[in-house]
Coordinates of C-alpha atoms in Angstrom, one line a residue:
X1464 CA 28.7 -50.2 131.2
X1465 CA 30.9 -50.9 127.9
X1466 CA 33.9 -52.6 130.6
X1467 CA 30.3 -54.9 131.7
X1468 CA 29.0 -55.7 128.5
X1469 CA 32.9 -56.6 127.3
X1470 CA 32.8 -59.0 130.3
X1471 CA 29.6 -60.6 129.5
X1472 CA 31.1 -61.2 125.4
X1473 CA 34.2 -62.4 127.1
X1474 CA 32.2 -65.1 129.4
X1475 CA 30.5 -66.1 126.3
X1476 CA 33.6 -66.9 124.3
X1477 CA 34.4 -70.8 124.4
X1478 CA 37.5 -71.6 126.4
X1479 CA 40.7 -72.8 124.6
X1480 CA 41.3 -76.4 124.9
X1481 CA 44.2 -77.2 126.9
X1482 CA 46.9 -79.2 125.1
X1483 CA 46.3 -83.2 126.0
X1484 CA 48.9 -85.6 125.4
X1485 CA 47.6 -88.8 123.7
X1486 CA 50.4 -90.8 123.3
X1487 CA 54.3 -91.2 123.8
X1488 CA 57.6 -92.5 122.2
X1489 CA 61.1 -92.5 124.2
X1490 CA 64.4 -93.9 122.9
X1491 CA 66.9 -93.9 125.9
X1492 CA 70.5 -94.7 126.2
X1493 CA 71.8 -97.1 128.9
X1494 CA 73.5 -95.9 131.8
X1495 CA 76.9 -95.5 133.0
X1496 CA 79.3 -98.7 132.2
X1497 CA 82.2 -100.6 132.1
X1498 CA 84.6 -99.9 129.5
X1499 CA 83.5 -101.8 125.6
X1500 CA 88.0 -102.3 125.7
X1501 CA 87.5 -104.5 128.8
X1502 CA 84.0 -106.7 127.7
X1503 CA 81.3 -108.0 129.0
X1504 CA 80.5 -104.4 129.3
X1505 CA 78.0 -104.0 132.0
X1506 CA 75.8 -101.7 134.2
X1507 CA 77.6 -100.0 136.7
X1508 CA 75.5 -98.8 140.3
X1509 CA 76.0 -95.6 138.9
X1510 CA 74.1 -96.1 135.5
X1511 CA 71.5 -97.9 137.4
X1512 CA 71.0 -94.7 139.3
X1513 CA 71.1 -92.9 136.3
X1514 CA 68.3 -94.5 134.5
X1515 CA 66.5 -94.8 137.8
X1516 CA 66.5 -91.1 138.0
X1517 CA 65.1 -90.6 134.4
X1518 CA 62.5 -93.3 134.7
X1519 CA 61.2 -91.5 138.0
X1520 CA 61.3 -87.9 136.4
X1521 CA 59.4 -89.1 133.4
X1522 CA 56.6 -90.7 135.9
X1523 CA 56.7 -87.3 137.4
X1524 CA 56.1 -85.6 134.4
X1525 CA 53.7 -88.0 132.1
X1526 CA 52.5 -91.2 134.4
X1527 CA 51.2 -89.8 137.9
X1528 CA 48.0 -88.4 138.8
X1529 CA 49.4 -85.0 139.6
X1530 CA 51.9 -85.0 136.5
X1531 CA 52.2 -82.2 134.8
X1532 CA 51.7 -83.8 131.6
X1533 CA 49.9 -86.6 131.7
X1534 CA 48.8 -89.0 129.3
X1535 CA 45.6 -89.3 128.6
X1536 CA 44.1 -92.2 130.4
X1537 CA 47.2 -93.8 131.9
X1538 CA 46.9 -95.9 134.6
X1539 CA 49.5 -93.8 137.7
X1540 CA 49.7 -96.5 140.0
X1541 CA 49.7 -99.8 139.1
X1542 CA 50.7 -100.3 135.9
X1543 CA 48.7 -101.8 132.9
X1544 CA 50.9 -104.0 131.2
X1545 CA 48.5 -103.0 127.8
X1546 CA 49.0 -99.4 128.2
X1547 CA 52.7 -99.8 127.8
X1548 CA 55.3 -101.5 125.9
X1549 CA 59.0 -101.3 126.6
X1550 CA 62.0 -102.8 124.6
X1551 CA 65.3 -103.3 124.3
X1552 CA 68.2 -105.7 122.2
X1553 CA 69.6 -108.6 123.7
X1554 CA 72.1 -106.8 125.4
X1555 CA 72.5 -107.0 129.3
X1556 CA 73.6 -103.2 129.5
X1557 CA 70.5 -102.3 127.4
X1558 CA 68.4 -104.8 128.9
X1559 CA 69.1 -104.0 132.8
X1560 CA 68.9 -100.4 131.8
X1561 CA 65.4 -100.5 130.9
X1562 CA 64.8 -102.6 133.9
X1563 CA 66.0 -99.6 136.2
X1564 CA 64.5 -97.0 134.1
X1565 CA 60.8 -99.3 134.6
X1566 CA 61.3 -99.3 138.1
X1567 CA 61.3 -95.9 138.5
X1568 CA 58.6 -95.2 136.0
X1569 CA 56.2 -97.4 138.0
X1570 CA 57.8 -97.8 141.5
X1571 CA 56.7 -100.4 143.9
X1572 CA 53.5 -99.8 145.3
X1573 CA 53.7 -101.2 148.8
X1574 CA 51.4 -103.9 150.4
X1575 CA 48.2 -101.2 150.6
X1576 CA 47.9 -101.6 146.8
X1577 CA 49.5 -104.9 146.0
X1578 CA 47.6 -107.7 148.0
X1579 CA 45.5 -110.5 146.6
X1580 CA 42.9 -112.4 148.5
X1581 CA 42.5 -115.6 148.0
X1582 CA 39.3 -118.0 147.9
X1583 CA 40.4 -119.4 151.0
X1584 CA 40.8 -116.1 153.0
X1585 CA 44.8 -116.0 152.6
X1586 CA 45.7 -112.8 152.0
X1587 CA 48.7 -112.8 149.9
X1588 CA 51.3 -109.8 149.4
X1589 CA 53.4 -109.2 146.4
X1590 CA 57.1 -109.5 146.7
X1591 CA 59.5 -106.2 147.4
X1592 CA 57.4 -104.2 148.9
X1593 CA 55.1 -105.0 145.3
X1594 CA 57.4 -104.6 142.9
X1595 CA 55.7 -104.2 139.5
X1596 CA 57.1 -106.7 137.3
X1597 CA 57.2 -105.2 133.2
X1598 CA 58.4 -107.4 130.6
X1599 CA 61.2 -106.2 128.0
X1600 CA 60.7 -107.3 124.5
X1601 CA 63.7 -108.0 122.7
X1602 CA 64.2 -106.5 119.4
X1603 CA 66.1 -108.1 117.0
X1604 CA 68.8 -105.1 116.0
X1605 CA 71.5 -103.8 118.3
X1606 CA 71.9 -107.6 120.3
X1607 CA 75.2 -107.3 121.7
X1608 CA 76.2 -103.7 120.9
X1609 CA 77.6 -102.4 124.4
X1610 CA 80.3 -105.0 123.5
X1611 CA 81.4 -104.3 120.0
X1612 CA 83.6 -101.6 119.5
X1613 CA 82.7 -101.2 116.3
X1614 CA 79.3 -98.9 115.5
X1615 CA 78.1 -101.0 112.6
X1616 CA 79.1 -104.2 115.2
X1617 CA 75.5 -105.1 115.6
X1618 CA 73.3 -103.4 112.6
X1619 CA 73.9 -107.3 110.8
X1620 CA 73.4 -104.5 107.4
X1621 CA 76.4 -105.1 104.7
X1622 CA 75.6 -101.5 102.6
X1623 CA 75.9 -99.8 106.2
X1624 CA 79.5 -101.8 107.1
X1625 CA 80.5 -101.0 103.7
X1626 CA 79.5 -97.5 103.9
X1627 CA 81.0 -96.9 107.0
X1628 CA 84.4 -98.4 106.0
X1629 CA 84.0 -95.8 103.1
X1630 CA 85.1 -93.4 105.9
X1631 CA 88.5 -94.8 107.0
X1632 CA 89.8 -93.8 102.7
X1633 CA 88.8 -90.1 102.9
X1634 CA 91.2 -87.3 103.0
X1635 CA 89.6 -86.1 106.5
X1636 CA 90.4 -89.3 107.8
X1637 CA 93.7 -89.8 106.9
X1638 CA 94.5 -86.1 107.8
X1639 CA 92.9 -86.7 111.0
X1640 CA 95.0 -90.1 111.6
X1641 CA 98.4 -88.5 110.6
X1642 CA 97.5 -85.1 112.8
X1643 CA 97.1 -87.2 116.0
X1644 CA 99.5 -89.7 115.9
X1645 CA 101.8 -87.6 118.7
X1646 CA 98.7 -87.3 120.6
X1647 CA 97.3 -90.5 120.9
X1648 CA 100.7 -92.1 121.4
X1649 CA 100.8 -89.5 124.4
X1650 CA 98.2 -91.4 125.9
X1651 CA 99.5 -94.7 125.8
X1652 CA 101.2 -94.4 129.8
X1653 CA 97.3 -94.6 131.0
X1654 CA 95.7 -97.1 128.3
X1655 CA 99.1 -99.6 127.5
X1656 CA 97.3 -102.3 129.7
X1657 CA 94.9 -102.4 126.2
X1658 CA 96.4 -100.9 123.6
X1659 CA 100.2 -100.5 122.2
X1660 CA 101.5 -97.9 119.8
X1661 CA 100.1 -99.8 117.1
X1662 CA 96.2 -99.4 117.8
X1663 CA 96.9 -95.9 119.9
X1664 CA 95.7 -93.9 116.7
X1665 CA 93.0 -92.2 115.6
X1666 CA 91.3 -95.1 114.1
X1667 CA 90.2 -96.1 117.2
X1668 CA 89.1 -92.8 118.5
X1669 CA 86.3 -94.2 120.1
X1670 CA 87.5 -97.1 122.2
X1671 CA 89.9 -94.9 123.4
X1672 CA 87.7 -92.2 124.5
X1673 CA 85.3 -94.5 126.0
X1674 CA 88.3 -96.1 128.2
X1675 CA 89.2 -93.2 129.5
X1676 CA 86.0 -91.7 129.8
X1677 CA 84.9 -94.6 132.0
X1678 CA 88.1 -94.4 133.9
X1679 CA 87.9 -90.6 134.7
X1680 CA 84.9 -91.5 136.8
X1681 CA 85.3 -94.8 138.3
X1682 CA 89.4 -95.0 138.7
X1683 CA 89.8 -98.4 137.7
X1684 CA 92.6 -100.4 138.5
X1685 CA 93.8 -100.2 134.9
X1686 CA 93.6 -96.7 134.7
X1687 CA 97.7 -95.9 134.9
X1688 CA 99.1 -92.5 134.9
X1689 CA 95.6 -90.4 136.0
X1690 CA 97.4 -87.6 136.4
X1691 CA 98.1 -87.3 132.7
X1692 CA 94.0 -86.8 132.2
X1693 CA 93.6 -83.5 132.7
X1694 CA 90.4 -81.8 131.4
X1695 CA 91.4 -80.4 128.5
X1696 CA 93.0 -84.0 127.0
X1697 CA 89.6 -85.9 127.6
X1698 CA 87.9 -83.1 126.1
X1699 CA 90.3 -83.1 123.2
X1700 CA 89.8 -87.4 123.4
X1701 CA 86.0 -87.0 123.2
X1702 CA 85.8 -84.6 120.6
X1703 CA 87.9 -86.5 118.1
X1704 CA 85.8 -89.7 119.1
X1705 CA 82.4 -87.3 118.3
X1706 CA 83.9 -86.6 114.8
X1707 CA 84.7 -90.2 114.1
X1708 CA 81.4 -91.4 115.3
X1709 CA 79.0 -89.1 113.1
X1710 CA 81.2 -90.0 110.2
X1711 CA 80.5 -93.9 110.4
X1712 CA 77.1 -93.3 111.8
X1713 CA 75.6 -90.7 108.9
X1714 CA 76.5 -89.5 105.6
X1715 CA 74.0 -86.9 103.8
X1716 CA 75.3 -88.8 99.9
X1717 CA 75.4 -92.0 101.7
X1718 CA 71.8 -92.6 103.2
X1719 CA 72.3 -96.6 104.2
X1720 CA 75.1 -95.4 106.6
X1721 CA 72.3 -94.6 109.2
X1722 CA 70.0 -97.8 108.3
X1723 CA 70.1 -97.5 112.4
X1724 CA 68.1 -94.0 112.5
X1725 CA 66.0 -95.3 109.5
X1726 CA 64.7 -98.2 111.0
X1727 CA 63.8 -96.3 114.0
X1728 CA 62.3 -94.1 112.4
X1729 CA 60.1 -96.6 111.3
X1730 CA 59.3 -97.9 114.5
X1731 CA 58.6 -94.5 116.1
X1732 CA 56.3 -94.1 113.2
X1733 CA 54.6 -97.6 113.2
X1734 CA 54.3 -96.9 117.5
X1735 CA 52.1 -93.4 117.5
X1736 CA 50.2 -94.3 114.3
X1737 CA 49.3 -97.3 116.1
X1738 CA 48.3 -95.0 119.0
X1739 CA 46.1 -93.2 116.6
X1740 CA 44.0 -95.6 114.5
X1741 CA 43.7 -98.1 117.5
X1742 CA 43.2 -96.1 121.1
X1743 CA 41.8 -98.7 122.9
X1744 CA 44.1 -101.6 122.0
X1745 CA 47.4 -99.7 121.3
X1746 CA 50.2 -98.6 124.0
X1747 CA 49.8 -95.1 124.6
X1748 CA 53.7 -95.3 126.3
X1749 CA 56.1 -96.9 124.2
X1750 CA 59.8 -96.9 125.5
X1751 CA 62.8 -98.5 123.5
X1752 CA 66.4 -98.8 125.1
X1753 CA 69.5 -98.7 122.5
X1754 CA 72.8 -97.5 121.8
X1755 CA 74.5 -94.1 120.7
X1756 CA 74.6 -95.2 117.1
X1757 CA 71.0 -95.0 116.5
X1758 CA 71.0 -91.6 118.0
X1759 CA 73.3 -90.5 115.7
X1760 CA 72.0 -91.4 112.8
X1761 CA 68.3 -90.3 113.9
X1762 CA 70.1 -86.6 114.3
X1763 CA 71.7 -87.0 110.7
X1764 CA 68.8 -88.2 108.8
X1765 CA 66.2 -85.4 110.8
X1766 CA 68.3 -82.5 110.1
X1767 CA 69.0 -81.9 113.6
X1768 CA 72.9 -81.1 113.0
X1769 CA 72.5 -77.6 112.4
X1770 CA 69.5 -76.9 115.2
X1771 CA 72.2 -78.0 118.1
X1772 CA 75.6 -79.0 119.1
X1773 CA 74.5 -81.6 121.0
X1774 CA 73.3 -83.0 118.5
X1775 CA 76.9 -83.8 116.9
X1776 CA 78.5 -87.2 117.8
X1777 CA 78.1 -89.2 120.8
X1778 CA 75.2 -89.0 123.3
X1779 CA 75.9 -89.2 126.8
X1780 CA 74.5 -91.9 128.9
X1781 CA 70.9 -92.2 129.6
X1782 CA 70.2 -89.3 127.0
X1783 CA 66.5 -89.8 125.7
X1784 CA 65.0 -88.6 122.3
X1785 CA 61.1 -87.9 122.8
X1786 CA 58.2 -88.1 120.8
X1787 CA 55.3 -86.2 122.4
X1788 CA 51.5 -87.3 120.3
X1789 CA 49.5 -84.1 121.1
X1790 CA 46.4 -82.4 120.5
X1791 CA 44.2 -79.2 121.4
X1792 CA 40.6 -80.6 120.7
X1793 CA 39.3 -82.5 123.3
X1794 CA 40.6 -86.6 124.1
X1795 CA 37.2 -87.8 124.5
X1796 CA 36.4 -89.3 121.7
X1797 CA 40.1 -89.6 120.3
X1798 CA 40.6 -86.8 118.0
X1799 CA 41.1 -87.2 114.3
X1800 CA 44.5 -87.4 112.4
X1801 CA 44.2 -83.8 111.4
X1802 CA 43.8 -82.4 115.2
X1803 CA 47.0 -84.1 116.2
X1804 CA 51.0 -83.0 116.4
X1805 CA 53.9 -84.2 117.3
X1806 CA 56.5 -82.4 119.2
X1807 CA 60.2 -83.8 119.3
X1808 CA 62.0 -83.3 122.7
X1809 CA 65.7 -84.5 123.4
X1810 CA 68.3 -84.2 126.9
X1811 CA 71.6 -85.5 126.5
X1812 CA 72.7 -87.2 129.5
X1813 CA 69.7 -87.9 132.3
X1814 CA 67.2 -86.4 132.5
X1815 CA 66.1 -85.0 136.0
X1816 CA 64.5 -82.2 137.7
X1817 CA 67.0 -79.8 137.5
X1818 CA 67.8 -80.8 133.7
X1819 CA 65.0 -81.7 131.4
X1820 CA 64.8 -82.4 127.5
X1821 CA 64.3 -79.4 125.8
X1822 CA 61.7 -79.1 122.5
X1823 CA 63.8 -79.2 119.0
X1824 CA 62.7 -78.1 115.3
X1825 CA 62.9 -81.7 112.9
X1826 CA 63.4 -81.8 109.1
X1827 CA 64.3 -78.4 109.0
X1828 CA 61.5 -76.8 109.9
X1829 CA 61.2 -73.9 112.2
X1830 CA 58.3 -75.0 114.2
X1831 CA 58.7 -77.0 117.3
X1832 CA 55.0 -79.0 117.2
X1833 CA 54.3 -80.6 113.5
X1834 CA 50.9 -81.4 112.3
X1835 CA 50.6 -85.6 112.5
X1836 CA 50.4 -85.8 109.0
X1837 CA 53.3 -83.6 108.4
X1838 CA 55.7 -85.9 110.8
X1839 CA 54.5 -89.2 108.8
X1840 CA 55.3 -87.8 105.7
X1841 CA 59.0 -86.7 107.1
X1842 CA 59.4 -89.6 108.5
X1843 CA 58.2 -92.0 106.0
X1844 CA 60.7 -90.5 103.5
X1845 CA 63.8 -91.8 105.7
X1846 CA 62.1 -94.8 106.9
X1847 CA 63.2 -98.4 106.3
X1848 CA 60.2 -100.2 108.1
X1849 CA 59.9 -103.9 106.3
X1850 CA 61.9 -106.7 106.3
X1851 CA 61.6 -106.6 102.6
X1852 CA 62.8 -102.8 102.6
X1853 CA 65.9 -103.7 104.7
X1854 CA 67.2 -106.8 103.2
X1855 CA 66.7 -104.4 99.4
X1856 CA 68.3 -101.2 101.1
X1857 CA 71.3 -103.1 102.7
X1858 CA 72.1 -105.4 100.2
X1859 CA 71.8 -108.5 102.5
X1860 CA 70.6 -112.0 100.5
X1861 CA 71.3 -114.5 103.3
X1862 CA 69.6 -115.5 106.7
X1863 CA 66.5 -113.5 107.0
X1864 CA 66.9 -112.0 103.9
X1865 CA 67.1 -115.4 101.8
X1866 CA 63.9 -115.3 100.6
X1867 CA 63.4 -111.3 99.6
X1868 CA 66.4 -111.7 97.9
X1869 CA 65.2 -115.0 96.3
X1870 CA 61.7 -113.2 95.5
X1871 CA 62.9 -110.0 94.0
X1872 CA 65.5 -112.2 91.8
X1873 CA 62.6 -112.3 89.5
X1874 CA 60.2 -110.1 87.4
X1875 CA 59.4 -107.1 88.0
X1876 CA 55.8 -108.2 88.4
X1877 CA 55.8 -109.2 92.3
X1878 CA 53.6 -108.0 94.1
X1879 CA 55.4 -109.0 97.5
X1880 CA 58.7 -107.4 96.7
X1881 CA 58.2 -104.5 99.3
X1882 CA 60.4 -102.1 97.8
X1883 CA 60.3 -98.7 99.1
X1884 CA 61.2 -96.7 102.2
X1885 CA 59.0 -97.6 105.1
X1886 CA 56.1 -98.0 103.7
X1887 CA 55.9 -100.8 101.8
X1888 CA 53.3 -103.4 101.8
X1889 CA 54.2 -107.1 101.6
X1890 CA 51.1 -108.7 100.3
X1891 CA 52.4 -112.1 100.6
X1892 CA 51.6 -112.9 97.0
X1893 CA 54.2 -115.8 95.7
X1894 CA 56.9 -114.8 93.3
X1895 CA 56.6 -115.6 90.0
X1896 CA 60.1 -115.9 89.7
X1897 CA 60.4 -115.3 85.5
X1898 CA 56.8 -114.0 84.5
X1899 CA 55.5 -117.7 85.0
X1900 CA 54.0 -119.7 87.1
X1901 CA 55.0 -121.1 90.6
X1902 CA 55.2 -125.7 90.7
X1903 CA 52.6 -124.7 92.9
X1904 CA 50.6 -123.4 91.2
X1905 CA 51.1 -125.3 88.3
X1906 CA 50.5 -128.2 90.3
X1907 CA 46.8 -127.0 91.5
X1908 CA 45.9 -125.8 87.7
X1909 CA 46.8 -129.6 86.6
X1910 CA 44.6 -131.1 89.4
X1911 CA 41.3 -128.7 88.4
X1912 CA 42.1 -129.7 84.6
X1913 CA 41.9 -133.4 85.3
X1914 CA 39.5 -133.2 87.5
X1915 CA 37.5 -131.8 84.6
X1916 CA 38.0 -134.3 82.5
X1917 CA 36.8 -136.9 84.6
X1918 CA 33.6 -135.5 85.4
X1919 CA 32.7 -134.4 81.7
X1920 CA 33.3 -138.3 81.0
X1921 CA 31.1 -139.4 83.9
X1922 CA 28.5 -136.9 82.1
X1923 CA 28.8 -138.8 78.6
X1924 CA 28.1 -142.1 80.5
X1925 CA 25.2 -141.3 82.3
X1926 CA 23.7 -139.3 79.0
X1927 CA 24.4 -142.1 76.7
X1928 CA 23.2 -145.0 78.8
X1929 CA 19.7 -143.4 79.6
X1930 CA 21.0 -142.9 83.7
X1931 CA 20.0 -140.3 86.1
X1932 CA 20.9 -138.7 89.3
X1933 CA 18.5 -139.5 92.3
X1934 CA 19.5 -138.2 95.9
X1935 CA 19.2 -140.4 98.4
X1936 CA 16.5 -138.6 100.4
X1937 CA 14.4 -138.7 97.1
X1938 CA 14.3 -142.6 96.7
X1939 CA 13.7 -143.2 100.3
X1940 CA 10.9 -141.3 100.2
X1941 CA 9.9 -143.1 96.8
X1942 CA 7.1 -146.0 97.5
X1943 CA 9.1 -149.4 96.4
X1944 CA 8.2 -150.4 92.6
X1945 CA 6.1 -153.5 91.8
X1946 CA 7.4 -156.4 90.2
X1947 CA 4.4 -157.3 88.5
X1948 CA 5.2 -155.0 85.5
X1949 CA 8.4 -156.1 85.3
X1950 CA 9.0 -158.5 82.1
X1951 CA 11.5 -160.8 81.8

């Protein structure tokens, strides 16, 4: 009887709320590729395949309609182009990547799905078996950076080149330089097609590795002496390329060294609160290609060092950071602010179904979900989300950043200076340049002041001579005056 009358309190209990996901942010790395030594760098069949592999495990897991965890009202099939938004720099590694990674998120859906008929009865079928054709947007940062060696290359941010160059003076580095000179010259049998005994040293650690990393799987004709690559010297290559890498990518008393991870940050941030105040016009997949630097100094600037060694140096290829938008109450209507987390997932290397991003602690937390408002806060405080905020933190005061730096050259008093770290507000208000103000202004205040004049003197003319105002509607509606009255 008690077992039966536990049952019946049980049945009335509300069910927990399964967890939903509302929304989703993934920053990939291109595939496998040529060697940066031996530019254009591009796309090999194997990093297409790569990238092909992730895009189809992340349908699998967050597109279809059987996925395991699927986003809340995506379309599975045929894609809709407002649902998602995918992005990459002008950069034909990063750019075909996300091309092969979109075609295996939304595959071709055969002529069953993809036929149009027209007015005239032709029935017309899509190209490729229907191919779904996704645009890329190009962002501006990172154009170019699978051909430059150098990690700052592409960020166009002078505090973050002069930061990093702060590097190549320390006592690390020059220990590290003098340590593995005999080392590095030892490698010059299988890398003397590109560099000589000047260049073979630890300063360029990472050019190196990546020659010989790219060589140890494809055997390229350049690739001398193989049999001098044994395991343990392209481990020993990689892991002196890591250490160089983290150290021009992030330094904790150095913050503009990883202007990369902070302006992702930003635009991780910007993505899933856009998912969140505006559901029904906002992505709810957002995808961004780019290179290992920006990993890096994401890991660096979210305290993620200490959580994992793979978080430490270089990413492999097609590695993806995730940002999972979450919730417990129910999706319909979207849940408020307060019912919604974030959970942070990362792989290094691709992801598939035998390997699959794992769920890491951020900002040195414990806790593997954060409350919504919790992330924004974290990540606001290493954000650099404006133009204005950029241009300030990096010290820049030509091209784009011509006019902040000509605004902000001023008082203190402008409103549009956007100084902050992410979430600054430009308000578009013109500088005042020296507590004065603008010719433009100054010009429309002299207009209004002489416009003034002129109408109080039309006033003293019309009051002194006895004249009045009529409309003209008024005296046509006036009967016409007699002229009998009327004295000469």
């Amino acid at each position: 009887m008690l077992s039966q009358a536990l049952l019946l309190a049980c049945a009335a209990l509300p069910l927990a709320q399964a967890e939903t996901v509302l929304g989703l942010y993934i920053f990939h790395r291109h595939g496998d590729r040529t060697a940066k030594a031996t530019p254009p760098a591009n796309l090999t069949d194997f990093g297409y395949q790569e990238v092909f592999t992730s895009g189809t495990w992340f349908r699998d897991q967050y597109i279809s309609s059987n996925a395991v965890s699927r986003i809340s009202g995506i379309e599975p099939d045929l894609v809709k182009l407002g649902q998602l938004s995918a992005s990459a720099p002008l950069d034909n590694v990063l750019q075909s990547s996300a091309i092969g990674f979109l075609s295996g998120l939304y595959p071709p859906v055969g002529s069953a799905m993809d036929t149009e008929t027209l007015r005239n009865g032709t029935v017309v079928q899509a190209p490729l078996n229907g191919l779904q054709l996704i645009p890329v947007e190009i962002v501006t940062a990172g154009g170019n950076s699978e051909n430059s060696a150098w990690l700052q290359g592409s960020s166009g941010c002078a505090g973050a080149t002069t930061s990093s160059n702060e590097y190549f003076y320390t006592p690390d580095y020059m220990e590290l330089l003098n340590s593995t000179m005999d080392f590095y010259q030892g490698l010059l049998p299988m890398i003397n097609g590109t560099f000589n005994a000047t260049t073979a040293t630890y300063k360029n650690a990472y050019t190196i590795f990546d020659l010989l990393n790219v060589a140890s799987i494809h055997n390229t004709t350049n690739f001398n002496a193989s049999d001098l690559l044994t395991p343990s010297t392209l481990s020993q290559v990689r892991t002196l390329a890591d250490h160089h890498e983290w150290n021009l990518a992030y330094n904790a008393s150095s913050p503009i060294r990883a202007i990369q991870g902070a302006t992702l940050a930003a635009q991780i941030l910007q993505a899933l609160n856009a998912t969140i105040t505006a559901p029904k016009s906002s992505p709810k997949l957002n995808i961004q290609f780019g290179a290992y630097g920006s990993f890096t100094s994401f890991f660096g600037l979210a305290g993620l060092l200490p959580v994992s060694t793979d978080f430490y140096g270089v990413a492999d290829y097609a590695s993806a950071m995730v940002f999972e938008l979450v919730t417990n109450s129910s999706a319909t209507p979207f849940p408020a602010p307060e019912d919604i987390s974030v959970r942070f997932r990362f792989h290094n290397g691709t992801t598939s179904n035998i390997s699959t991003p794992a769920a890491y602690p951020l900002f040195g937390t414990q806790a593997t979900v954060l409350p919504w408002t919790d992330f924004a806060a974290n990540m606001s405080a290493i954000a650099v989300g404006t133009q204005a905020d950029w241009c300030t933190a990096c010290g820049n005061t030509t091209g784009v950043c011509a006019a902040s730096s000509a605004g902000s050259s001023g008082s203190d008093n402008s409103t549009g200076s956007g100084s902050g770290s992410g979430s600054g507000q430009d308000t578009g208000a013109p500088s005042s340049g020296g507590g004065g103000m603008s010719n433009a202004v100054a010009g429309v205040v002299g207009a209004m002041v002489t416009l003034a004049v002129i109408l109080l003197l039309e006033g003293l003319v019309l009051v002194l001579g006895g004249l009045r105002l009529v409309s003209k509607k008024r005296l046509a509606a006036s009967p016409a005056p007699s002229t009998a009255g009327v004295k000469a």
